[in-house]
Each structure stands twice: as C-alpha cells, then as structure tokens.
mmCIF file of C-alpha atoms and ligand atoms in Angstrom:
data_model
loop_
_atom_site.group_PDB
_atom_site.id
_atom_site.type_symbol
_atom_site.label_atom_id
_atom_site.label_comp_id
_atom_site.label_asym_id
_atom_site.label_seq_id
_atom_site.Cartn_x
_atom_site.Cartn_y
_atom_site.Cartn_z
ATOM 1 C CA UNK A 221 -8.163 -5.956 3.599
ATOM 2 C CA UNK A 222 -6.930 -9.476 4.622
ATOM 3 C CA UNK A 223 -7.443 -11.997 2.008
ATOM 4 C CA UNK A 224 -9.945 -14.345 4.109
ATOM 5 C CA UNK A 225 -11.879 -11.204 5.339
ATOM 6 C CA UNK A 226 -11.861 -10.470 1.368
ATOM 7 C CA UNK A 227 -13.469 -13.877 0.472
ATOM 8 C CA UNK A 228 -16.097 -13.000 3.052
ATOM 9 C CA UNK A 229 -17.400 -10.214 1.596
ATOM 10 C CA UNK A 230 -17.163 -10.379 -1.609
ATOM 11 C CA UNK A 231 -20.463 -10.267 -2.528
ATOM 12 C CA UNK A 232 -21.046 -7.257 -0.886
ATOM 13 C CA UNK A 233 -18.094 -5.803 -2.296
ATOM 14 C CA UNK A 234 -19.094 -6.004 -5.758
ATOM 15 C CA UNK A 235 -22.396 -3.853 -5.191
ATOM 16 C CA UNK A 236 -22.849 -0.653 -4.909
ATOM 17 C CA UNK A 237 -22.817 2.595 -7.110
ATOM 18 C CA UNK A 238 -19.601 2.636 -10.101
ATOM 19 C CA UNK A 239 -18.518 5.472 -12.168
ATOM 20 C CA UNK A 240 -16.373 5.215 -15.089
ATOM 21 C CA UNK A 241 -13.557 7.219 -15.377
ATOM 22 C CA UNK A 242 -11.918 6.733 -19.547
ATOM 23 C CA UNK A 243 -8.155 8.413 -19.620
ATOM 24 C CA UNK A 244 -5.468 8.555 -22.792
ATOM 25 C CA UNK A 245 -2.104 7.181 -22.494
ATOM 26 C CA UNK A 246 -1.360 9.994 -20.944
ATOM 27 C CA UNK A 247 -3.132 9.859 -17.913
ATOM 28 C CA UNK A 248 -5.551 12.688 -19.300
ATOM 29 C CA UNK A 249 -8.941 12.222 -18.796
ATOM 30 C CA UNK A 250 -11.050 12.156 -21.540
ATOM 31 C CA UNK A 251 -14.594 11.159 -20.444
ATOM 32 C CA UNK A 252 -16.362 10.264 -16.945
ATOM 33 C CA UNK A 253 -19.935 9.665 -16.320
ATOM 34 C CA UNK A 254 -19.848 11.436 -12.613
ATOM 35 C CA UNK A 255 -21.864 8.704 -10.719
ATOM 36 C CA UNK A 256 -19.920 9.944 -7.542
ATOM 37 C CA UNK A 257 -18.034 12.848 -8.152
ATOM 38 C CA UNK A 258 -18.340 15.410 -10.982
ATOM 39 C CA UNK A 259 -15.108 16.156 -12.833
ATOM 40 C CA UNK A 260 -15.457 19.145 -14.595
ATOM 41 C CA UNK A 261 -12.797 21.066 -13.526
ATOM 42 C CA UNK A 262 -10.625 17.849 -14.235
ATOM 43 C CA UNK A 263 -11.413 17.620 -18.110
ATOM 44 C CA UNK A 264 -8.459 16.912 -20.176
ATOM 45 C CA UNK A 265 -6.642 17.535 -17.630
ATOM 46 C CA UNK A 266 -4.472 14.670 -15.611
ATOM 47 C CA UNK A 267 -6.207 12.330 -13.584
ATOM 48 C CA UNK A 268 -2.793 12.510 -11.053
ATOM 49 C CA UNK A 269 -4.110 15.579 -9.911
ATOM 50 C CA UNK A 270 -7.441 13.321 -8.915
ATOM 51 C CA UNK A 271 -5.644 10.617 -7.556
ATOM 52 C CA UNK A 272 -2.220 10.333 -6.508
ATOM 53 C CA UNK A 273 -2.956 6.111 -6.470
ATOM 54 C CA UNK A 274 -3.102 6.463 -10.167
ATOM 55 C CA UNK A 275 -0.578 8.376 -10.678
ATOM 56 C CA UNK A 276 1.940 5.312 -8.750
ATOM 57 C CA UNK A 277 0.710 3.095 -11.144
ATOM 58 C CA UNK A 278 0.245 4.804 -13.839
ATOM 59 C CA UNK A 279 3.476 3.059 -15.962
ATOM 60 C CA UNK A 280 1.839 -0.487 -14.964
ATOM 61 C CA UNK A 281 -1.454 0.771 -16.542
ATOM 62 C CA UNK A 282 -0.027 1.804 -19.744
ATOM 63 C CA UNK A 283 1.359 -1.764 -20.030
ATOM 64 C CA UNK A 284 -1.350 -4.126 -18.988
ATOM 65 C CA UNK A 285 -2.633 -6.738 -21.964
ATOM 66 C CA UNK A 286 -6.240 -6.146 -23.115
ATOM 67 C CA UNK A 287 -7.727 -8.960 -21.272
ATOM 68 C CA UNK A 288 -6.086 -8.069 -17.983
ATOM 69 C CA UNK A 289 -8.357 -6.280 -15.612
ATOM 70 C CA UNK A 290 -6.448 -4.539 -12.080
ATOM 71 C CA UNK A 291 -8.188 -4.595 -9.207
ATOM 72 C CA UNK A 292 -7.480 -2.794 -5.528
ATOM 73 C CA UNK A 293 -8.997 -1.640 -2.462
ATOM 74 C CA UNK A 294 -8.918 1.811 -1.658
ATOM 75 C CA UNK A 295 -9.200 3.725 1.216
ATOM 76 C CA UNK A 296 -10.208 7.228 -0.702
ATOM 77 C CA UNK A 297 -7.290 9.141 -2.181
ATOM 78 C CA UNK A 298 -9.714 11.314 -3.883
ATOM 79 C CA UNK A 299 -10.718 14.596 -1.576
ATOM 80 C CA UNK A 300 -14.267 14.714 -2.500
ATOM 81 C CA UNK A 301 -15.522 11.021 -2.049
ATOM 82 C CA UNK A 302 -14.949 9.269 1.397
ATOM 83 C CA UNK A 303 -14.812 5.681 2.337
ATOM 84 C CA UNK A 304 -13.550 2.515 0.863
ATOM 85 C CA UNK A 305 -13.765 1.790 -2.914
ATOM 86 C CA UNK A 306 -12.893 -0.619 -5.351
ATOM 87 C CA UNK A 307 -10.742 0.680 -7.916
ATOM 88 C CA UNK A 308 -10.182 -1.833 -11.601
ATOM 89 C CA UNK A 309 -8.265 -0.413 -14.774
ATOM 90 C CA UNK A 310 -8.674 -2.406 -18.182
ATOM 91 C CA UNK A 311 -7.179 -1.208 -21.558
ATOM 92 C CA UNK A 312 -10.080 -0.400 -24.040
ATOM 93 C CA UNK A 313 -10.877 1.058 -27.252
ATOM 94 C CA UNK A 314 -12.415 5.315 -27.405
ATOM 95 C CA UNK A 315 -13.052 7.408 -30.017
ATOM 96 C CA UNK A 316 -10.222 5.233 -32.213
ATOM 97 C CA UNK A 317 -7.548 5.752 -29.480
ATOM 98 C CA UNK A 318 -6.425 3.056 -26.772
ATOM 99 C CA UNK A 319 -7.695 4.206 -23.355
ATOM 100 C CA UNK A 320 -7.603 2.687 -20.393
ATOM 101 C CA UNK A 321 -10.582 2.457 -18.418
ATOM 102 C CA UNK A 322 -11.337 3.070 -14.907
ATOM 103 C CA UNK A 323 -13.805 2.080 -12.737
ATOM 104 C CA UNK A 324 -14.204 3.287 -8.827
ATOM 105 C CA UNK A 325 -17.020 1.585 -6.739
ATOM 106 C CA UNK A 326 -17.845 2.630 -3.371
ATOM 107 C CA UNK A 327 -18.245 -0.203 -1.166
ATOM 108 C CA UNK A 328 -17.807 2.110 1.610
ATOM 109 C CA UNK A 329 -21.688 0.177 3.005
ATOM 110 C CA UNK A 330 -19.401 -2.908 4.144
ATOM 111 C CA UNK A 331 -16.645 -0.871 5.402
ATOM 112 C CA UNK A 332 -17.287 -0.378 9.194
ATOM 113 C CA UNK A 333 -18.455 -3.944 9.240
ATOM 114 C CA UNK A 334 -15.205 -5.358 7.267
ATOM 115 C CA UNK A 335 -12.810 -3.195 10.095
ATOM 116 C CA UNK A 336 -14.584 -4.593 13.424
ATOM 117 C CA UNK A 337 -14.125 -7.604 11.987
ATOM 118 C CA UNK A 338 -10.285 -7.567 11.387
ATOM 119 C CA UNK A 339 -9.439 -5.289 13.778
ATOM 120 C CA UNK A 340 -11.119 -8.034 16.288
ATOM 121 C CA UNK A 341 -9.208 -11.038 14.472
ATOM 122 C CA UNK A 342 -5.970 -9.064 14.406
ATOM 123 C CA UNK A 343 -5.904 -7.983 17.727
ATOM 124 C CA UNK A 344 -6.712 -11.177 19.218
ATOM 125 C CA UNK A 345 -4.062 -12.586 17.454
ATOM 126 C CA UNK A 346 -1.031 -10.189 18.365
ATOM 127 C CA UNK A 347 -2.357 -10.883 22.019
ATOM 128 C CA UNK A 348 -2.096 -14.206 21.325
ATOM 129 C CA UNK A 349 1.491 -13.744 19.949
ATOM 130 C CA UNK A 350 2.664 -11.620 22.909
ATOM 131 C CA UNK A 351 1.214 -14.737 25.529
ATOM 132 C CA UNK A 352 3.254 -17.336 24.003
ATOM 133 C CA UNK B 207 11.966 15.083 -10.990
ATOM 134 C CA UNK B 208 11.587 11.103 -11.062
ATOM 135 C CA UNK B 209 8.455 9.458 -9.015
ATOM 136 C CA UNK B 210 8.798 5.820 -7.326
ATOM 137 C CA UNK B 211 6.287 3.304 -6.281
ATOM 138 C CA UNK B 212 7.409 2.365 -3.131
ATOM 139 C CA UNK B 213 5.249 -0.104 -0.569
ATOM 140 C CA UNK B 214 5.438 -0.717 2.843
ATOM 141 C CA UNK B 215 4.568 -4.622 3.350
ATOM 142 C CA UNK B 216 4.336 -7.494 6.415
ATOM 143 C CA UNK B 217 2.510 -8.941 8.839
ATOM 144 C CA UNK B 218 -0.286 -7.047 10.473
ATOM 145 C CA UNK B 219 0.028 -4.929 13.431
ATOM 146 C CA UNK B 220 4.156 -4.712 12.662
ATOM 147 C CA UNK B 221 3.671 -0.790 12.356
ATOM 148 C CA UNK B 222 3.452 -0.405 8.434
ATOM 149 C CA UNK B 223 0.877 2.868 8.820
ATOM 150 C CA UNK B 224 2.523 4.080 11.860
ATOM 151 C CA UNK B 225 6.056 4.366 9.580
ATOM 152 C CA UNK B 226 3.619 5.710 6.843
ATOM 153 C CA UNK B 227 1.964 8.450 9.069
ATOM 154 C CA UNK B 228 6.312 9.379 10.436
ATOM 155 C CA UNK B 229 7.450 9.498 6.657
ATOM 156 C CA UNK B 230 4.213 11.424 5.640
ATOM 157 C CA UNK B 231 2.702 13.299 8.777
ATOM 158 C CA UNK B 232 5.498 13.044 11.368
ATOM 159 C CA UNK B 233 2.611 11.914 13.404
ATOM 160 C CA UNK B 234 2.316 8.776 15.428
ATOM 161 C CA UNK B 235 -0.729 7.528 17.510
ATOM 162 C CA UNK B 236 -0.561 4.101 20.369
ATOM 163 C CA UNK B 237 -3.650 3.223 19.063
ATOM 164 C CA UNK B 238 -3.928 0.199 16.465
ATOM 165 C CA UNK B 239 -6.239 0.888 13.383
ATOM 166 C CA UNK B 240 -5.962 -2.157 10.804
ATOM 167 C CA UNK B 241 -5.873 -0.932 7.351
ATOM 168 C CA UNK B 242 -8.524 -2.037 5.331
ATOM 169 C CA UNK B 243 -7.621 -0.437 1.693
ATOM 170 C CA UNK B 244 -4.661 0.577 0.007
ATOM 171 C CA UNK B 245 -3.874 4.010 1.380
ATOM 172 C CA UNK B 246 -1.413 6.127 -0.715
ATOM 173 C CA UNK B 247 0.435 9.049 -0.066
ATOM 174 C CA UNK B 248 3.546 11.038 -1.717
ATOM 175 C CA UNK B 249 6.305 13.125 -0.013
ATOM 176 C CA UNK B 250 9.683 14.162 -2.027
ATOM 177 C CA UNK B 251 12.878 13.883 -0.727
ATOM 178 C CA UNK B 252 15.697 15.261 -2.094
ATOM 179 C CA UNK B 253 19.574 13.779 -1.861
ATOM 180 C CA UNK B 254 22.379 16.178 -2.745
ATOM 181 C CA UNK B 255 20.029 18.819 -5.071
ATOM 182 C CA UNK B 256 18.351 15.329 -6.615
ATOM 183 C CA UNK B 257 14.411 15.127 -6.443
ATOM 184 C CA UNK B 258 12.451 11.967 -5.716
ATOM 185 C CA UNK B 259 9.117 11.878 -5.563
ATOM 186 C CA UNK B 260 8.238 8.650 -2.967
ATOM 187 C CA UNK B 261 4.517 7.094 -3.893
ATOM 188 C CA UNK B 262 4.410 5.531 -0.519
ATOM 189 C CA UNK B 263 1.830 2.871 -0.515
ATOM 190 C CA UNK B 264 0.550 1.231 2.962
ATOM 191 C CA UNK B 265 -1.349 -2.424 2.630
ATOM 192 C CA UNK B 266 -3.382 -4.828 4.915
ATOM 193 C CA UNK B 267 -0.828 -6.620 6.694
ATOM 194 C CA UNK B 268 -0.837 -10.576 6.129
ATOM 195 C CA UNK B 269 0.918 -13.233 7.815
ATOM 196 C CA UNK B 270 2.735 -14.557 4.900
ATOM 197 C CA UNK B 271 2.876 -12.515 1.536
ATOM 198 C CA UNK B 272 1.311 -14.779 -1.225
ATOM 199 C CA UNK B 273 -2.383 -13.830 0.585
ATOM 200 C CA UNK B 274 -1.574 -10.819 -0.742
ATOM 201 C CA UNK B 275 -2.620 -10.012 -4.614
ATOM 202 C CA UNK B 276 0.655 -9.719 -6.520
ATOM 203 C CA UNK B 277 -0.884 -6.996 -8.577
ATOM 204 C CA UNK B 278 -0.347 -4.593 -5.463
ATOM 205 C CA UNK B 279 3.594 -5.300 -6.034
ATOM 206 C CA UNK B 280 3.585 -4.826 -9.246
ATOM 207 C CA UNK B 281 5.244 -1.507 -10.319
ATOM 208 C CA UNK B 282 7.082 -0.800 -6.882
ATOM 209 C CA UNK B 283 10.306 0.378 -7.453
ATOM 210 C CA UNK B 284 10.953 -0.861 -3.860
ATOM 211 C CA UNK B 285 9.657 -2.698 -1.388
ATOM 212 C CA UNK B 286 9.939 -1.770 2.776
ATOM 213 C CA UNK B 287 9.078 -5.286 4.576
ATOM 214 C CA UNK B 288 8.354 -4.175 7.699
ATOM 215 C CA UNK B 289 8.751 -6.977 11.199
ATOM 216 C CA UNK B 290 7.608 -6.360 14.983
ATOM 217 C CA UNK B 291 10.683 -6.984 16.887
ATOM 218 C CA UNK B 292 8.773 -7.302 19.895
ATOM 219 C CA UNK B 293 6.579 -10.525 18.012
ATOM 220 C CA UNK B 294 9.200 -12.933 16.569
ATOM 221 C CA UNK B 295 6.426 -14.699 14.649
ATOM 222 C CA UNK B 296 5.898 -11.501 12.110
ATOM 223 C CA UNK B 297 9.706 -12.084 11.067
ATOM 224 C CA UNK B 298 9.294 -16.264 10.929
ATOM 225 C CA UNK B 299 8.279 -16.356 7.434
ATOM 226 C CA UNK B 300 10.481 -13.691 6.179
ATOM 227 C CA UNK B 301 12.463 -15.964 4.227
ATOM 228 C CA UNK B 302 10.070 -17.458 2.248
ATOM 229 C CA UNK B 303 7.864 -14.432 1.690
ATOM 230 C CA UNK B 304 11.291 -12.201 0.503
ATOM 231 C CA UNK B 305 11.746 -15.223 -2.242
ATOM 232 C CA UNK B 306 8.380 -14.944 -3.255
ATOM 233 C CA UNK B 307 7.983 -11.025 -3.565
ATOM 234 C CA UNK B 308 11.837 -11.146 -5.697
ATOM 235 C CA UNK B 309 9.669 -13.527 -8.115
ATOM 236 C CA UNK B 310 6.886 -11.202 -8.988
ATOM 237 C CA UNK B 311 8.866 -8.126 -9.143
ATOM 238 C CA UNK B 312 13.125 -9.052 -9.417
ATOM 239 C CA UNK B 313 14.226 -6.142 -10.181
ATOM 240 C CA UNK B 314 12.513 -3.935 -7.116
ATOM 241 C CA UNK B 315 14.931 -2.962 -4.002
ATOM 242 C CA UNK B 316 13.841 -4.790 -0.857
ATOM 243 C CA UNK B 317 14.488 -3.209 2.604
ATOM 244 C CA UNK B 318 13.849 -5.708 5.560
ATOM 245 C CA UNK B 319 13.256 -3.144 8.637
ATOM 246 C CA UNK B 320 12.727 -4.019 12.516
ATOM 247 C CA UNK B 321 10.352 -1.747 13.579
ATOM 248 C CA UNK B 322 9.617 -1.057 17.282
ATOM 249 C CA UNK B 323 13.016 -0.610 18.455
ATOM 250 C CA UNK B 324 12.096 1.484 21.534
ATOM 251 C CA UNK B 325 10.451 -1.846 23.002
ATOM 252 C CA UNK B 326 13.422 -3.986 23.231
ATOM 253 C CA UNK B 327 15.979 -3.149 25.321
ATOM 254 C CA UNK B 328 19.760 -2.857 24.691
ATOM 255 C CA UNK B 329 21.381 -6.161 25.638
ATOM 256 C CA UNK B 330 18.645 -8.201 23.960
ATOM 257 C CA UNK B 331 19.061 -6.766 20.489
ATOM 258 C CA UNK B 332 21.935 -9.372 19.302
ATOM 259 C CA UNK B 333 20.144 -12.396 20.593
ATOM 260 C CA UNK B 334 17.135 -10.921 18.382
ATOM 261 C CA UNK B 335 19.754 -10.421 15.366
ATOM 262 C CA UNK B 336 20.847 -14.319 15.974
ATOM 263 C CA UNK B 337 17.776 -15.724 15.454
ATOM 264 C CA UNK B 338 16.203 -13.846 12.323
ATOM 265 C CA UNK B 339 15.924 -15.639 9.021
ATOM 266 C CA UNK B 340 17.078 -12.779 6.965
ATOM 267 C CA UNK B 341 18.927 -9.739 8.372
ATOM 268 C CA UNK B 342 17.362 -6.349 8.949
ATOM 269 C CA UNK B 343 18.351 -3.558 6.992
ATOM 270 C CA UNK B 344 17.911 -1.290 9.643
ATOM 271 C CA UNK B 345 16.052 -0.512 12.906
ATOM 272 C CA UNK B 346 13.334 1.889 13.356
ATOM 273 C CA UNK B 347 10.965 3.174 15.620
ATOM 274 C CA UNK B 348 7.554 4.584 13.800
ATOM 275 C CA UNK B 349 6.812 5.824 17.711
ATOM 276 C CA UNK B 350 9.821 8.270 18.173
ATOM 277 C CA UNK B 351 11.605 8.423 14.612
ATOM 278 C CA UNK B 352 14.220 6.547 15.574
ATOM 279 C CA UNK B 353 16.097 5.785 11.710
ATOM 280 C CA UNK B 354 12.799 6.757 9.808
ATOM 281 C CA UNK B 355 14.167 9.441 7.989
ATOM 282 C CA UNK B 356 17.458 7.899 7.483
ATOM 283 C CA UNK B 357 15.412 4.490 6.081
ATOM 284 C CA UNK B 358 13.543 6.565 3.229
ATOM 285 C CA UNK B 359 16.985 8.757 2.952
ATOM 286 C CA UNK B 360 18.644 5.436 1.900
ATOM 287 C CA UNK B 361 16.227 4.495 0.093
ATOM 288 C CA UNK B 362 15.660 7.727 -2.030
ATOM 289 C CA UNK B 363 19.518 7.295 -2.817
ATOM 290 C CA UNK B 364 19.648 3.819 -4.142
ATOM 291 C CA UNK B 365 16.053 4.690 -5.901
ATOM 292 C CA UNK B 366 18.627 7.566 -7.666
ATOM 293 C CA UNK B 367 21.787 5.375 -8.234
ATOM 294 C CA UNK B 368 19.533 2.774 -9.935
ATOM 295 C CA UNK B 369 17.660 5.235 -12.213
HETATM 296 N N1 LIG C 165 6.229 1.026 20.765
HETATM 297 C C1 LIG C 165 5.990 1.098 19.447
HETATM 298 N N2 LIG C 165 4.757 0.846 18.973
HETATM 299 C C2 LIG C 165 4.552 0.920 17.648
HETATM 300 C C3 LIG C 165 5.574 1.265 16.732
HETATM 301 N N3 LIG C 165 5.072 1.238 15.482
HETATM 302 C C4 LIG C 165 3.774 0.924 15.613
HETATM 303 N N4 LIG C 165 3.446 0.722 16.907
HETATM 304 C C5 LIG C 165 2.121 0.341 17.440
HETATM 305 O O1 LIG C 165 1.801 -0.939 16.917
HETATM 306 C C6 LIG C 165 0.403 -1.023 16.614
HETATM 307 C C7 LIG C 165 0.200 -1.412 15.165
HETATM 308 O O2 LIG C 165 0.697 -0.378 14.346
HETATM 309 P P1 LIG C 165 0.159 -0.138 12.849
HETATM 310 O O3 LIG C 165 1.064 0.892 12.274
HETATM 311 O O4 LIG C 165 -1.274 0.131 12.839
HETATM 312 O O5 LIG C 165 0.443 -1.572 12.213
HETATM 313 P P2 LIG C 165 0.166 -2.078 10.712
HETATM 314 O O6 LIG C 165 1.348 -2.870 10.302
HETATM 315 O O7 LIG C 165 -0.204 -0.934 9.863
HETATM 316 O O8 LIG C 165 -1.100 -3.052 10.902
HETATM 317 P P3 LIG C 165 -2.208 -3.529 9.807
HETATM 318 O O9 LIG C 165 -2.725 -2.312 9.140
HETATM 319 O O10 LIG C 165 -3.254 -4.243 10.577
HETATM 320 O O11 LIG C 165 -1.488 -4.435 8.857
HETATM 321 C C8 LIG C 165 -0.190 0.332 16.991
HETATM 322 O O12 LIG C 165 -0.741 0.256 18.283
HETATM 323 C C9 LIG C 165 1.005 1.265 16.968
HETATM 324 O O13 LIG C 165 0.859 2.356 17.853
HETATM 325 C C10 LIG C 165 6.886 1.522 17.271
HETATM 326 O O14 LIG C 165 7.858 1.814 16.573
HETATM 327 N N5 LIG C 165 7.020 1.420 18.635
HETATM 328 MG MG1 LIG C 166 -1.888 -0.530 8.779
#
C-alpha cells in the first residue's frame, strides 16, 4: 500500500490474529503454532512450497543481522488463508540452531477500507494527470 | 535451475499488475485495481535449453521511489520500472528515482519500460522519446502483449549471462 495510506493505518495494521512460523537455514520448517492455518502436512518440509514470497527472499533472510526485523504487506500467497497480511522475518535462536522466525498477521479487517481509499486517491489523481 | 527476484516498480496506475497478470496469466482486464500488498508470482522461462525461474513481484505504485521501503528491493536480481506513456508525469522523476534504487541494490539489472504503447499513436512516439529523462528499454503494451514476452525474454538472458 502507498506509504501515506500506510501511516494511516497503522494502528490498525498491527492488530489482529499472528501465527509464528520458526524455519532452519534451509527454509524447512521446524515449528508453527497454527493460529491461521494448520501445517501439518508442511512439517519439515520447505516452507517454498507454502509460500512462493518466501521462497524470493529466502537468500536475503538467511543474511539479515539479529536485530534486523523485515517487514511486508501481502496480498495472500498462501492458498488456504485469504486477504491481506503482514508478513516480518527476524533471525532467532531454536533448539541450539539459528532459525529465522516468521510471523504472518492478517490485517485483512482494514483491507477493503485501505483499497477504497487509494483506489479513490489514485484515480483522482491519474484524472487529474490526463486534464492537464 | 536458478530462481531470480525480479520486481516490477513505478508510479501507480502505469500498468505494473496488468504486465504481471500478461507475464503470469496472459490475461489483461480495462479495469484499474490498485494493489494494496505485495503480490508474488513465479513463471520459468527458458533461453536456449537454460531454466530461469522469474519470482515476479508486483508493488503499490508510488510517485517517486524512496516512499517505498527499500527492504522490498532488496534481493531483486532485477528491477522492471515501469512508466505510462500516455501520463508524462509517471516518467518525470525517473531520473532521480533510477539513482536512488542503483544505491540500495547496485548490482541489480534495471529495465526502464513504456508501457501503454497501443495509446499513443505512431508519429508521436519520437517527440515522447525526446523528452524522457532516461531512455526506455523497450515498449510494451500489458493490453495486447505487444514486447511482453520479448521484455522478460531479455531479461531471463541477461539474468543467465550474469549468473
Ligand atoms: N491501453 C492500455 N491500458 C493499460 C495498459 N496497461 C495497463 N492499462 C490500464 O491502466 C490501468 C492501471 O493498470 P494497473 O496494471 O492496475 O496499474 P498499476 O501500475 O498496477 O497500479 P497500482 O497498483 O495502483 O500501482 C488499468 O485500467 C489497466 O487496464 C496498456 O498497456 N494499455
Ligand atoms: Mg497494481
């Protein structure tokens, strides 16, 4: 979403339910608590074959210093949960291995309001555009 | 077979989900549907027997490129910055916002593309190439294919060659 639309909601965008996804260095997954979807067909298996957003990332992830925390907007790449989400990787510490974690929130409550309200703002700007 | 990050960037409204949805789907729709989250998809081309798989991702379009978080660039192996040819003000910043995105990530490929060729008609295309900041790479059209293929094609290659 547009930065100043972002700034707008972002209280809303921080509520809503999480669930923690915790995957090895090698993109397998390793432990999820199943707040929105349940993963156990996906156990120790790769998470690519949950998300292919991940899996285009997945070398930045590896990389990213301890303190760092990634954050993004998604409109769902997973099949089984719809809407918008928040998705935010950190590296972390499980069961003695480095992990990385990753959290998906569904903030898909603000999405219709967040699109009627750009798609109003854009398109009254490209008219404006086209005018002048 | 080797997997690139690739992301399709601009202004909003320029037609960055409508050359997603002709690389992807082969689908295109008249109607405009802002993009609210990152949506990714993947497709794999392949250049003389070679296999790329593209991670194609589509943004929120922003007037000028440092509203957008530079942790979305980070990791693209290349970047598509897409302009409306028919709206001279999506291409007025291109300048400064292709300096800024070769900061956070110098050693991605950048591809500057005019998309919505269909609109503008022939004899107005070289007064539209004399007043751009930077040159387009090539000219598409997300409505009827025009030089979609042949932009993620290119791509693909140089994505190879670089490897
Ligand atoms: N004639 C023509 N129209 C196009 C072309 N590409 C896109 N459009 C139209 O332009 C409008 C905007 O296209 P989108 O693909 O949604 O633009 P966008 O860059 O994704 O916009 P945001 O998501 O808001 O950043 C839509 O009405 C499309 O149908 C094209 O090549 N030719
Ligand atoms: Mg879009």
């Amino acid at each position: 979403m547009r930065s100043f639309i972002k700034d707008k909601f972002i209280d809303s965008l921080h509520n809503g339910m999480q669930q923690l996804l915790i995957i090895d260095n090698n993109g397998k997954l390793l432990h999820s608590d199943d707040t929105l979807f349940k993963t156990v067909t996906y156990k120790d298996k790769s998470v690519f074959e949950i998300s292919v957003f991940v899996e285009s990332i997945f070398a930045l992830l590896k990389n990213i210093e301890p303190k760092e925390i990634y954050e993004y907007e998604i409109e769902s790449d997973i099949p089984f949960i719809k809407g918008l989400h928040t998705y935010t990787f950190q590296k972390s510490k499980y069961e003695n291995q480095e992990v990385i974690f990753w959290k998906i929130r569904d903030i898909s409550h603000s999405l219709e309001e967040i699109k009627v309200y750009q798609q109003k703002y854009n398109e009254a700007e490209i008219e404006r555009h086209l005018n002048s | 077979m080797i997997s690139k990050k690739v992301i399709l960037t601009g202004s909003f409204g320029v037609g960055k989900t409508s050359l997603f949805n002709q690389f992807i789907f082969k689908t295109f729709s008249d109607k405009y549907l802002t993009t609210i989250g990152v949506k990714v998809n993947k497709r794999v081309v392949t250049i003389d027997d070679q296999e790329v798989s593209i991670l194609l991702w589509d943004i929120a379009g922003e007037i000028s490129q440092d509203k957008v978080p530079n942790s979305y660039f980070l990791g693209a192996s290349a970047i598509i910055y897409v302009v409306d040819l028919n709206r001279p003000i999506t291409f007025q910043n291109a300048k400064t916002d292709l300096d800024h995105l070769k900061k956070i990530i110098p050693d991605s490929l950048i591809k500057v593309v005019g998309n919505k060729i269909d609109l503008i008609e022939e004899d107005k295309i070289e007064d539209l190439k004399s007043i751009m900041p930077v040159p387009c790479d090539i000219f598409t059209s997300a409505k009827n294919g025009i030089n979609v293929e042949d932009l993620f094609s290119q791509l693909a290659s140089e994505l190879l060659a670089n490897n």
